[in-house]
Amino acid sequence: MRSGVRCMAAVSSMECVKGVKGVILDMCGVLYDSGEGGGRPIQGSVEAVKRLMDSGLILRFCTNETQNTREKFVQKLRRMGFDISVSDVFSPAPALMRILRERGLQPHLLVHDDLIPEFDGIEMNSPNCVVIGDAADRFSYENLNEAFRVLIGLKKPILFSLGQGRYYKETDGLKLDVGVFMKALEYACDVQAEVVGKPSPEFFQSVLRDMNLQPHEVVMVGDDLVNDVGGAQRCGIKGVQVRTGKYRPSDEDHPSVKADAYVDDLAAAVDAILTQKH
């Protein structure tokens, strides 16, 4: 049970969400912390999602998760107690598949083993681009060097990055994310990666189209100030940061990105959103 003081503080800081018709939720760090056994839900988040679903607001989930297929990822969350449908989850791999097919590209993959089924049906025998995702333990020198050799050998190198996060939180602490390794390949090959996923404007716009809402009618709730909050704000969406997951107190003094509101967790955010709705 949260105190009345805390709830009122959340409401007063969340006046920016008054009248919103839709909510986009980040997942890792907002709904749950990943880790051994698939991770664990953050306190109060299962009930908070249920309350949003029952509220009449349009709800979508937007993740840079690339350690699993979208279907298996949703199965994991359902086992935690979240009542989530695959069709409501937007992740980078399906979006990239459309790009690869449209452009006739054959990728060299540096991704997590569990994500590889997402690329079924794509030709890879003569790679003319590199795709990098959160490969976790596959981020070895050998694998990075192999991706480097493919890129450096192309007349016009193309590098796709599934998100560009710097780090994320698991139950045993912070872990390096894909953006760190993306930067290494960018530097080595003098190429700029095409980011698929947050904070790409195209990624957020695809979610808005699915919701059939205008940016000012939607709020994004995330733990990543730059990719969740900043990415949403660049599209005209209000951005709220929770103090869970990868949040750091220094985020609130960031030189270029400032959330429209900061709240302790998803439960507090939902308290405020539903209060402002009425």
CSV table of N, CA and C in Angstrom, one decimal, residues 12-140:
chain,number,residue,atom,x,y,z
A,12,SER,N,0.7,15.2,-8.8
A,12,SER,CA,1.1,16.6,-9.1
A,12,SER,C,2.1,16.6,-10.1
A,13,SER,N,3.0,15.6,-10.2
A,13,SER,CA,4.1,15.7,-11.2
A,13,SER,C,3.6,15.1,-12.5
A,14,MET,N,2.5,14.5,-12.6
A,14,MET,CA,2.0,13.9,-13.8
A,14,MET,C,0.8,14.7,-14.4
A,15,GLU,N,0.7,16.0,-14.2
A,15,GLU,CA,-0.3,16.7,-14.8
A,15,GLU,C,-0.1,16.7,-16.4
A,16,CYS,N,1.1,16.4,-16.8
A,16,CYS,CA,1.4,16.4,-18.2
A,16,CYS,C,0.5,15.3,-19.0
A,17,VAL,N,0.0,14.3,-18.3
A,17,VAL,CA,-0.7,13.2,-18.9
A,17,VAL,C,-2.2,13.5,-18.9
A,18,LYS,N,-2.6,14.6,-18.5
A,18,LYS,CA,-4.1,14.9,-18.4
A,18,LYS,C,-4.7,14.7,-19.8
A,19,GLY,N,-5.7,13.9,-19.9
A,19,GLY,CA,-6.5,13.7,-21.1
A,19,GLY,C,-5.9,12.8,-22.1
A,20,VAL,N,-4.8,12.1,-21.8
A,20,VAL,CA,-4.2,11.1,-22.8
A,20,VAL,C,-5.2,10.0,-23.0
A,21,LYS,N,-5.1,9.5,-24.3
A,21,LYS,CA,-6.0,8.4,-24.7
A,21,LYS,C,-5.3,7.1,-24.8
A,22,GLY,N,-3.9,7.1,-24.8
A,22,GLY,CA,-3.1,5.9,-24.9
A,22,GLY,C,-1.9,5.9,-24.2
A,23,VAL,N,-1.4,4.7,-23.8
A,23,VAL,CA,-0.1,4.6,-23.0
A,23,VAL,C,0.8,3.6,-23.7
A,24,ILE,N,2.0,3.9,-23.8
A,24,ILE,CA,3.0,3.0,-24.3
A,24,ILE,C,4.0,2.6,-23.2
A,25,LEU,N,4.1,1.4,-22.9
A,25,LEU,CA,5.0,0.9,-21.8
A,25,LEU,C,6.3,0.3,-22.3
A,26,ASP,N,7.4,0.7,-21.8
A,26,ASP,CA,8.6,-0.1,-22.0
A,26,ASP,C,8.4,-1.4,-21.1
A,27,MET,N,9.3,-2.3,-21.3
A,27,MET,CA,9.0,-3.6,-20.6
A,27,MET,C,10.1,-3.9,-19.6
A,28,CYS,N,11.3,-4.3,-20.1
A,28,CYS,CA,12.4,-4.6,-19.1
A,28,CYS,C,12.8,-3.3,-18.3
A,29,GLY,N,12.8,-3.4,-17.0
A,29,GLY,CA,13.0,-2.3,-16.2
A,29,GLY,C,11.8,-1.5,-15.7
A,30,VAL,N,10.7,-1.8,-16.4
A,30,VAL,CA,9.4,-1.1,-16.0
A,30,VAL,C,8.4,-2.2,-15.5
A,31,LEU,N,8.3,-3.2,-16.3
A,31,LEU,CA,7.4,-4.4,-15.9
A,31,LEU,C,8.2,-5.4,-15.1
A,32,TYR,N,9.4,-5.6,-15.4
A,32,TYR,CA,10.2,-6.7,-14.8
A,32,TYR,C,11.7,-6.4,-14.9
A,33,ASP,N,12.5,-7.0,-14.1
A,33,ASP,CA,13.9,-7.1,-14.2
A,33,ASP,C,14.3,-8.4,-14.8
A,34,SER,N,15.1,-8.4,-15.9
A,34,SER,CA,15.5,-9.7,-16.5
A,34,SER,C,16.6,-10.3,-15.6
A,35,GLY,N,16.8,-11.6,-15.9
A,35,GLY,CA,17.9,-12.3,-15.1
A,35,GLY,C,17.6,-13.8,-15.1
A,36,GLU,N,18.2,-14.4,-14.1
A,36,GLU,CA,18.2,-15.9,-14.0
A,36,GLU,C,16.7,-16.4,-13.9
A,37,GLY,N,16.4,-17.4,-14.7
A,37,GLY,CA,15.1,-18.0,-14.7
A,37,GLY,C,14.1,-17.1,-15.4
A,38,GLY,N,14.6,-16.1,-16.2
A,38,GLY,CA,13.7,-15.3,-17.0
A,38,GLY,C,13.5,-13.9,-16.3
A,39,GLY,N,13.9,-13.8,-15.1
A,39,GLY,CA,13.7,-12.5,-14.4
A,39,GLY,C,12.5,-12.5,-13.4
A,40,ARG,N,12.1,-11.4,-12.9
A,40,ARG,CA,11.0,-11.3,-12.0
A,40,ARG,C,10.3,-10.0,-12.1
A,41,PRO,N,9.0,-10.0,-11.9
A,41,PRO,CA,8.2,-8.7,-12.1
A,41,PRO,C,8.6,-7.7,-11.0
A,42,ILE,N,8.6,-6.5,-11.4
A,42,ILE,CA,8.8,-5.4,-10.4
A,42,ILE,C,7.5,-5.2,-9.6
A,43,GLN,N,7.7,-5.0,-8.3
A,43,GLN,CA,6.6,-5.0,-7.4
A,43,GLN,C,5.5,-4.0,-7.9
A,44,GLY,N,4.3,-4.5,-7.9
A,44,GLY,CA,3.1,-3.8,-8.3
A,44,GLY,C,2.8,-3.6,-9.8
A,45,SER,N,3.8,-4.2,-10.6
A,45,SER,CA,3.6,-3.9,-12.1
A,45,SER,C,2.6,-4.8,-12.7
A,46,VAL,N,2.4,-6.0,-12.2
A,46,VAL,CA,1.4,-6.9,-12.8
A,46,VAL,C,0.0,-6.3,-12.6
A,47,GLU,N,-0.3,-5.8,-11.4
A,47,GLU,CA,-1.6,-5.2,-11.2
A,47,GLU,C,-1.7,-3.9,-11.9
A,48,ALA,N,-0.6,-3.1,-12.0
A,48,ALA,CA,-0.7,-1.9,-12.7
A,48,ALA,C,-1.1,-2.0,-14.2
A,49,VAL,N,-0.5,-3.1,-14.9
A,49,VAL,CA,-0.9,-3.3,-16.2
A,49,VAL,C,-2.3,-3.7,-16.4
A,50,LYS,N,-2.8,-4.5,-15.4
A,50,LYS,CA,-4.2,-4.9,-15.5
A,50,LYS,C,-5.1,-3.7,-15.3
A,51,ARG,N,-4.8,-2.8,-14.5
A,51,ARG,CA,-5.6,-1.6,-14.3
A,51,ARG,C,-5.6,-0.8,-15.5
A,52,LEU,N,-4.5,-0.6,-16.2
A,52,LEU,CA,-4.5,0.1,-17.5
A,52,LEU,C,-5.4,-0.6,-18.5
A,53,MET,N,-5.3,-1.9,-18.6
A,53,MET,CA,-6.1,-2.6,-19.6
A,53,MET,C,-7.6,-2.5,-19.3
A,54,ASP,N,-7.9,-2.4,-18.0
A,54,ASP,CA,-9.3,-2.3,-17.6
A,54,ASP,C,-9.9,-0.8,-17.7
A,55,SER,N,-9.0,0.1,-18.0
A,55,SER,CA,-9.3,1.5,-17.9
A,55,SER,C,-10.0,2.1,-19.1
A,56,GLY,N,-9.9,1.4,-20.2
A,56,GLY,CA,-10.4,1.9,-21.5
A,56,GLY,C,-9.3,2.7,-22.3
A,57,LEU,N,-8.2,2.9,-21.7
A,57,LEU,CA,-7.1,3.5,-22.5
A,57,LEU,C,-6.5,2.5,-23.4
A,58,ILE,N,-6.0,3.0,-24.6
A,58,ILE,CA,-5.3,2.1,-25.5
A,58,ILE,C,-3.9,1.9,-25.0
A,59,LEU,N,-3.5,0.6,-24.9
A,59,LEU,CA,-2.2,0.2,-24.3
A,59,LEU,C,-1.4,-0.6,-25.3
A,60,ARG,N,-0.1,-0.2,-25.5
A,60,ARG,CA,0.8,-0.9,-26.3
A,60,ARG,C,2.1,-1.1,-25.5
A,61,PHE,N,2.9,-2.1,-25.9
A,61,PHE,CA,4.2,-2.3,-25.2
A,61,PHE,C,5.3,-2.2,-26.3
A,62,CYS,N,6.4,-1.5,-25.9
A,62,CYS,CA,7.4,-1.1,-26.9
A,62,CYS,C,8.7,-1.5,-26.2
A,63,THR,N,9.4,-2.5,-26.8
A,63,THR,CA,10.6,-3.0,-26.2
A,63,THR,C,11.8,-3.1,-27.2
A,64,ASN,N,13.0,-3.0,-26.7
A,64,ASN,CA,14.2,-3.3,-27.6
A,64,ASN,C,14.7,-4.7,-27.3
A,65,GLU,N,13.9,-5.6,-26.7
A,65,GLU,CA,14.3,-6.9,-26.4
A,65,GLU,C,14.7,-7.7,-27.6
A,66,THR,N,15.9,-8.2,-27.6
A,66,THR,CA,16.4,-9.0,-28.8
A,66,THR,C,17.1,-10.2,-28.3
A,67,GLN,N,16.8,-10.8,-27.2
A,67,GLN,CA,17.4,-12.0,-26.7
A,67,GLN,C,16.4,-13.2,-26.9
A,68,ASN,N,15.3,-12.9,-27.6
A,68,ASN,CA,14.3,-14.0,-27.8
A,68,ASN,C,13.3,-13.5,-28.9
A,69,THR,N,12.6,-14.5,-29.5
A,69,THR,CA,11.6,-14.1,-30.4
A,69,THR,C,10.4,-13.4,-29.6
A,70,ARG,N,9.7,-12.6,-30.3
A,70,ARG,CA,8.6,-11.9,-29.7
A,70,ARG,C,7.6,-12.9,-29.0
A,71,GLU,N,7.3,-14.0,-29.7
A,71,GLU,CA,6.4,-15.0,-29.1
A,71,GLU,C,6.9,-15.6,-27.8
A,72,LYS,N,8.2,-16.0,-27.8
A,72,LYS,CA,8.7,-16.5,-26.5
A,72,LYS,C,8.9,-15.5,-25.4
A,73,PHE,N,9.2,-14.3,-25.8
A,73,PHE,CA,9.3,-13.2,-24.9
A,73,PHE,C,7.9,-13.0,-24.2
A,74,VAL,N,6.8,-12.9,-24.9
A,74,VAL,CA,5.5,-12.8,-24.4
A,74,VAL,C,5.1,-13.9,-23.5
A,75,GLN,N,5.5,-15.1,-23.9
A,75,GLN,CA,5.2,-16.3,-23.1
A,75,GLN,C,5.9,-16.2,-21.7
A,76,LYS,N,7.1,-15.7,-21.7
A,76,LYS,CA,7.8,-15.5,-20.4
A,76,LYS,C,7.1,-14.5,-19.5
A,77,LEU,N,6.6,-13.4,-20.1
A,77,LEU,CA,5.9,-12.4,-19.3
A,77,LEU,C,4.6,-12.9,-18.8
A,78,ARG,N,3.9,-13.7,-19.6
A,78,ARG,CA,2.6,-14.3,-19.2
A,78,ARG,C,2.8,-15.2,-18.0
A,79,ARG,N,4.0,-16.0,-18.0
A,79,ARG,CA,4.3,-16.8,-16.9
A,79,ARG,C,4.5,-16.0,-15.6
A,80,MET,N,4.9,-14.7,-15.7
A,80,MET,CA,5.1,-13.8,-14.6
A,80,MET,C,3.8,-13.3,-14.1
A,81,GLY,N,2.7,-13.5,-14.9
A,81,GLY,CA,1.4,-13.0,-14.5
A,81,GLY,C,0.9,-11.8,-15.4
A,82,PHE,N,1.6,-11.4,-16.4
A,82,PHE,CA,1.1,-10.3,-17.2
A,82,PHE,C,0.2,-10.9,-18.3
A,83,ASP,N,-0.9,-10.3,-18.5
A,83,ASP,CA,-1.9,-10.7,-19.5
A,83,ASP,C,-1.6,-9.8,-20.8
A,84,ILE,N,-0.7,-10.3,-21.6
A,84,ILE,CA,-0.2,-9.5,-22.7
A,84,ILE,C,-0.3,-10.3,-24.0
A,85,SER,N,-0.8,-9.7,-25.1
A,85,SER,CA,-0.9,-10.3,-26.4
A,85,SER,C,0.3,-10.0,-27.3
A,86,VAL,N,0.7,-10.9,-28.1
A,86,VAL,CA,1.9,-10.7,-29.0
A,86,VAL,C,1.6,-9.5,-29.9
A,87,SER,N,0.4,-9.3,-30.3
A,87,SER,CA,0.0,-8.3,-31.3
A,87,SER,C,0.2,-6.9,-30.7
A,88,ASP,N,0.2,-6.8,-29.4
A,88,ASP,CA,0.3,-5.5,-28.7
A,88,ASP,C,1.8,-5.1,-28.4
A,89,VAL,N,2.7,-6.0,-28.7
A,89,VAL,CA,4.1,-5.8,-28.4
A,89,VAL,C,4.9,-5.5,-29.7
A,90,PHE,N,5.6,-4.4,-29.6
A,90,PHE,CA,6.5,-3.9,-30.7
A,90,PHE,C,7.9,-4.1,-30.4
A,91,SER,N,8.7,-4.8,-31.2
A,91,SER,CA,10.1,-5.1,-30.9
A,91,SER,C,10.9,-5.0,-32.2
A,92,PRO,N,12.2,-4.8,-32.1
A,92,PRO,CA,13.0,-4.5,-33.3
A,92,PRO,C,13.0,-5.5,-34.4
A,93,ALA,N,13.1,-6.8,-34.1
A,93,ALA,CA,13.4,-7.8,-35.1
A,93,ALA,C,12.3,-7.9,-36.2
A,94,PRO,N,11.0,-8.0,-35.8
A,94,PRO,CA,10.0,-8.0,-36.9
A,94,PRO,C,10.1,-6.7,-37.8
A,95,ALA,N,10.4,-5.6,-37.2
A,95,ALA,CA,10.5,-4.3,-38.0
A,95,ALA,C,11.7,-4.4,-38.9
A,96,LEU,N,12.8,-5.0,-38.5
A,96,LEU,CA,13.9,-5.2,-39.3
A,96,LEU,C,13.7,-6.1,-40.4
A,97,MET,N,12.9,-7.2,-40.2
A,97,MET,CA,12.6,-8.2,-41.2
A,97,MET,C,11.9,-7.5,-42.4
A,98,ARG,N,11.0,-6.6,-42.1
A,98,ARG,CA,10.4,-5.9,-43.2
A,98,ARG,C,11.4,-5.1,-44.0
A,99,ILE,N,12.3,-4.4,-43.3
A,99,ILE,CA,13.3,-3.6,-44.0
A,99,ILE,C,14.2,-4.5,-44.9
A,100,LEU,N,14.7,-5.6,-44.4
A,100,LEU,CA,15.5,-6.5,-45.1
A,100,LEU,C,14.9,-7.0,-46.4
A,101,ARG,N,13.6,-7.3,-46.3
A,101,ARG,CA,12.8,-7.8,-47.5
A,101,ARG,C,12.6,-6.7,-48.5
A,102,GLU,N,12.3,-5.5,-48.0
A,102,GLU,CA,12.0,-4.4,-48.9
A,102,GLU,C,13.3,-4.0,-49.6
A,103,ARG,N,14.4,-4.1,-49.0
A,103,ARG,CA,15.7,-3.7,-49.6
A,103,ARG,C,16.5,-4.8,-50.2
A,104,GLY,N,16.0,-6.0,-50.1
A,104,GLY,CA,16.7,-7.2,-50.7
A,104,GLY,C,18.0,-7.4,-50.1
A,105,LEU,N,18.1,-7.3,-48.8
A,105,LEU,CA,19.4,-7.4,-48.1
A,105,LEU,C,19.6,-8.8,-47.5
A,106,GLN,N,20.8,-9.3,-47.5
A,106,GLN,CA,21.2,-10.5,-46.9
A,106,GLN,C,22.1,-10.3,-45.7
A,107,PRO,N,21.6,-10.5,-44.5
A,107,PRO,CA,22.4,-10.1,-43.3
A,107,PRO,C,23.4,-11.1,-42.8
A,108,HIS,N,24.5,-10.6,-42.2
A,108,HIS,CA,25.3,-11.4,-41.3
A,108,HIS,C,24.8,-11.0,-39.9
A,109,LEU,N,24.5,-12.0,-39.2
A,109,LEU,CA,23.9,-11.8,-37.9
A,109,LEU,C,24.9,-11.9,-36.7
A,110,LEU,N,24.9,-10.9,-35.9
A,110,LEU,CA,25.5,-11.0,-34.6
A,110,LEU,C,24.5,-10.7,-33.5
A,111,VAL,N,23.7,-11.8,-33.2
A,111,VAL,CA,22.5,-11.7,-32.4
A,111,VAL,C,22.5,-12.8,-31.4
A,112,HIS,N,21.6,-12.8,-30.4
A,112,HIS,CA,21.5,-13.9,-29.5
A,112,HIS,C,20.9,-15.1,-30.2
A,113,ASP,N,21.4,-16.3,-29.8
A,113,ASP,CA,21.0,-17.5,-30.5
A,113,ASP,C,19.5,-17.7,-30.5
A,114,ASP,N,18.8,-17.3,-29.4
A,114,ASP,CA,17.4,-17.4,-29.3
A,114,ASP,C,16.6,-16.5,-30.2
A,115,LEU,N,17.2,-15.5,-30.8
A,115,LEU,CA,16.6,-14.6,-31.7
A,115,LEU,C,16.6,-15.0,-33.2
A,116,ILE,N,17.5,-16.0,-33.5
A,116,ILE,CA,17.8,-16.4,-34.9
A,116,ILE,C,16.5,-16.9,-35.6
A,117,PRO,N,15.6,-17.6,-34.9
A,117,PRO,CA,14.3,-18.0,-35.6
A,117,PRO,C,13.5,-16.8,-36.2
A,118,GLU,N,13.7,-15.6,-35.7
A,118,GLU,CA,13.0,-14.4,-36.3
A,118,GLU,C,13.4,-14.2,-37.7
A,119,PHE,N,14.6,-14.7,-38.1
A,119,PHE,CA,15.1,-14.4,-39.5
A,119,PHE,C,14.9,-15.6,-40.4
A,120,ASP,N,14.0,-16.5,-40.1
A,120,ASP,CA,13.7,-17.6,-41.0
A,120,ASP,C,13.2,-17.1,-42.3
A,121,GLY,N,13.7,-17.7,-43.4
A,121,GLY,CA,13.2,-17.3,-44.7
A,121,GLY,C,14.0,-16.2,-45.3
A,122,ILE,N,15.0,-15.6,-44.6
A,122,ILE,CA,15.9,-14.6,-45.2
A,122,ILE,C,17.2,-15.2,-45.6
A,123,GLU,N,17.6,-14.9,-46.9
A,123,GLU,CA,18.8,-15.4,-47.5
A,123,GLU,C,20.0,-14.8,-46.8
A,124,MET,N,21.0,-15.6,-46.4
A,124,MET,CA,22.2,-15.1,-45.7
A,124,MET,C,23.5,-15.6,-46.3
A,125,ASN,N,23.4,-16.3,-47.5
A,125,ASN,CA,24.7,-16.9,-48.0
A,125,ASN,C,25.7,-15.9,-48.5
A,126,SER,N,25.3,-14.7,-49.0
A,126,SER,CA,26.2,-13.7,-49.4
A,126,SER,C,25.9,-12.4,-48.7
A,127,PRO,N,26.3,-12.2,-47.4
A,127,PRO,CA,25.8,-11.1,-46.7
A,127,PRO,C,26.3,-9.7,-47.3
A,128,ASN,N,25.4,-8.8,-47.3
A,128,ASN,CA,25.7,-7.4,-47.8
A,128,ASN,C,25.3,-6.4,-46.7
A,129,CYS,N,25.1,-6.9,-45.5
A,129,CYS,CA,24.9,-6.0,-44.4
A,129,CYS,C,25.2,-6.8,-43.1
A,130,VAL,N,25.3,-6.1,-42.0
A,130,VAL,CA,25.5,-6.7,-40.7
A,130,VAL,C,24.3,-6.3,-39.8
A,131,VAL,N,23.8,-7.2,-39.0
A,131,VAL,CA,22.8,-7.0,-38.0
A,131,VAL,C,23.3,-7.3,-36.6
A,132,ILE,N,23.3,-6.3,-35.7
A,132,ILE,CA,23.8,-6.6,-34.4
A,132,ILE,C,22.6,-6.4,-33.4
A,133,GLY,N,22.5,-7.3,-32.5
A,133,GLY,CA,21.5,-7.2,-31.4
A,133,GLY,C,22.1,-7.5,-30.1
A,134,ASP,N,21.3,-7.6,-29.1
A,134,ASP,CA,21.9,-7.9,-27.7
A,134,ASP,C,22.3,-9.4,-27.7
A,135,ALA,N,23.5,-9.7,-28.1
A,135,ALA,CA,24.0,-11.0,-28.3
A,135,ALA,C,24.5,-11.6,-27.0
A,136,ALA,N,24.6,-10.8,-25.9
A,136,ALA,CA,25.0,-11.3,-24.6
A,136,ALA,C,26.3,-12.0,-24.7
A,137,ASP,N,26.4,-13.3,-24.3
A,137,ASP,CA,27.7,-14.0,-24.3
A,137,ASP,C,28.3,-14.2,-25.7
A,138,ARG,N,27.5,-14.0,-26.7
A,138,ARG,CA,28.1,-14.1,-28.1
A,138,ARG,C,28.9,-12.9,-28.5
A,139,PHE,N,29.0,-11.9,-27.6
A,139,PHE,CA,29.8,-10.7,-27.9
A,139,PHE,C,31.3,-11.0,-27.6
A,140,SER,N,31.8,-12.0,-28.3
A,140,SER,CA,33.2,-12.3,-28.1
A,140,SER,C,34.1,-11.5,-29.1
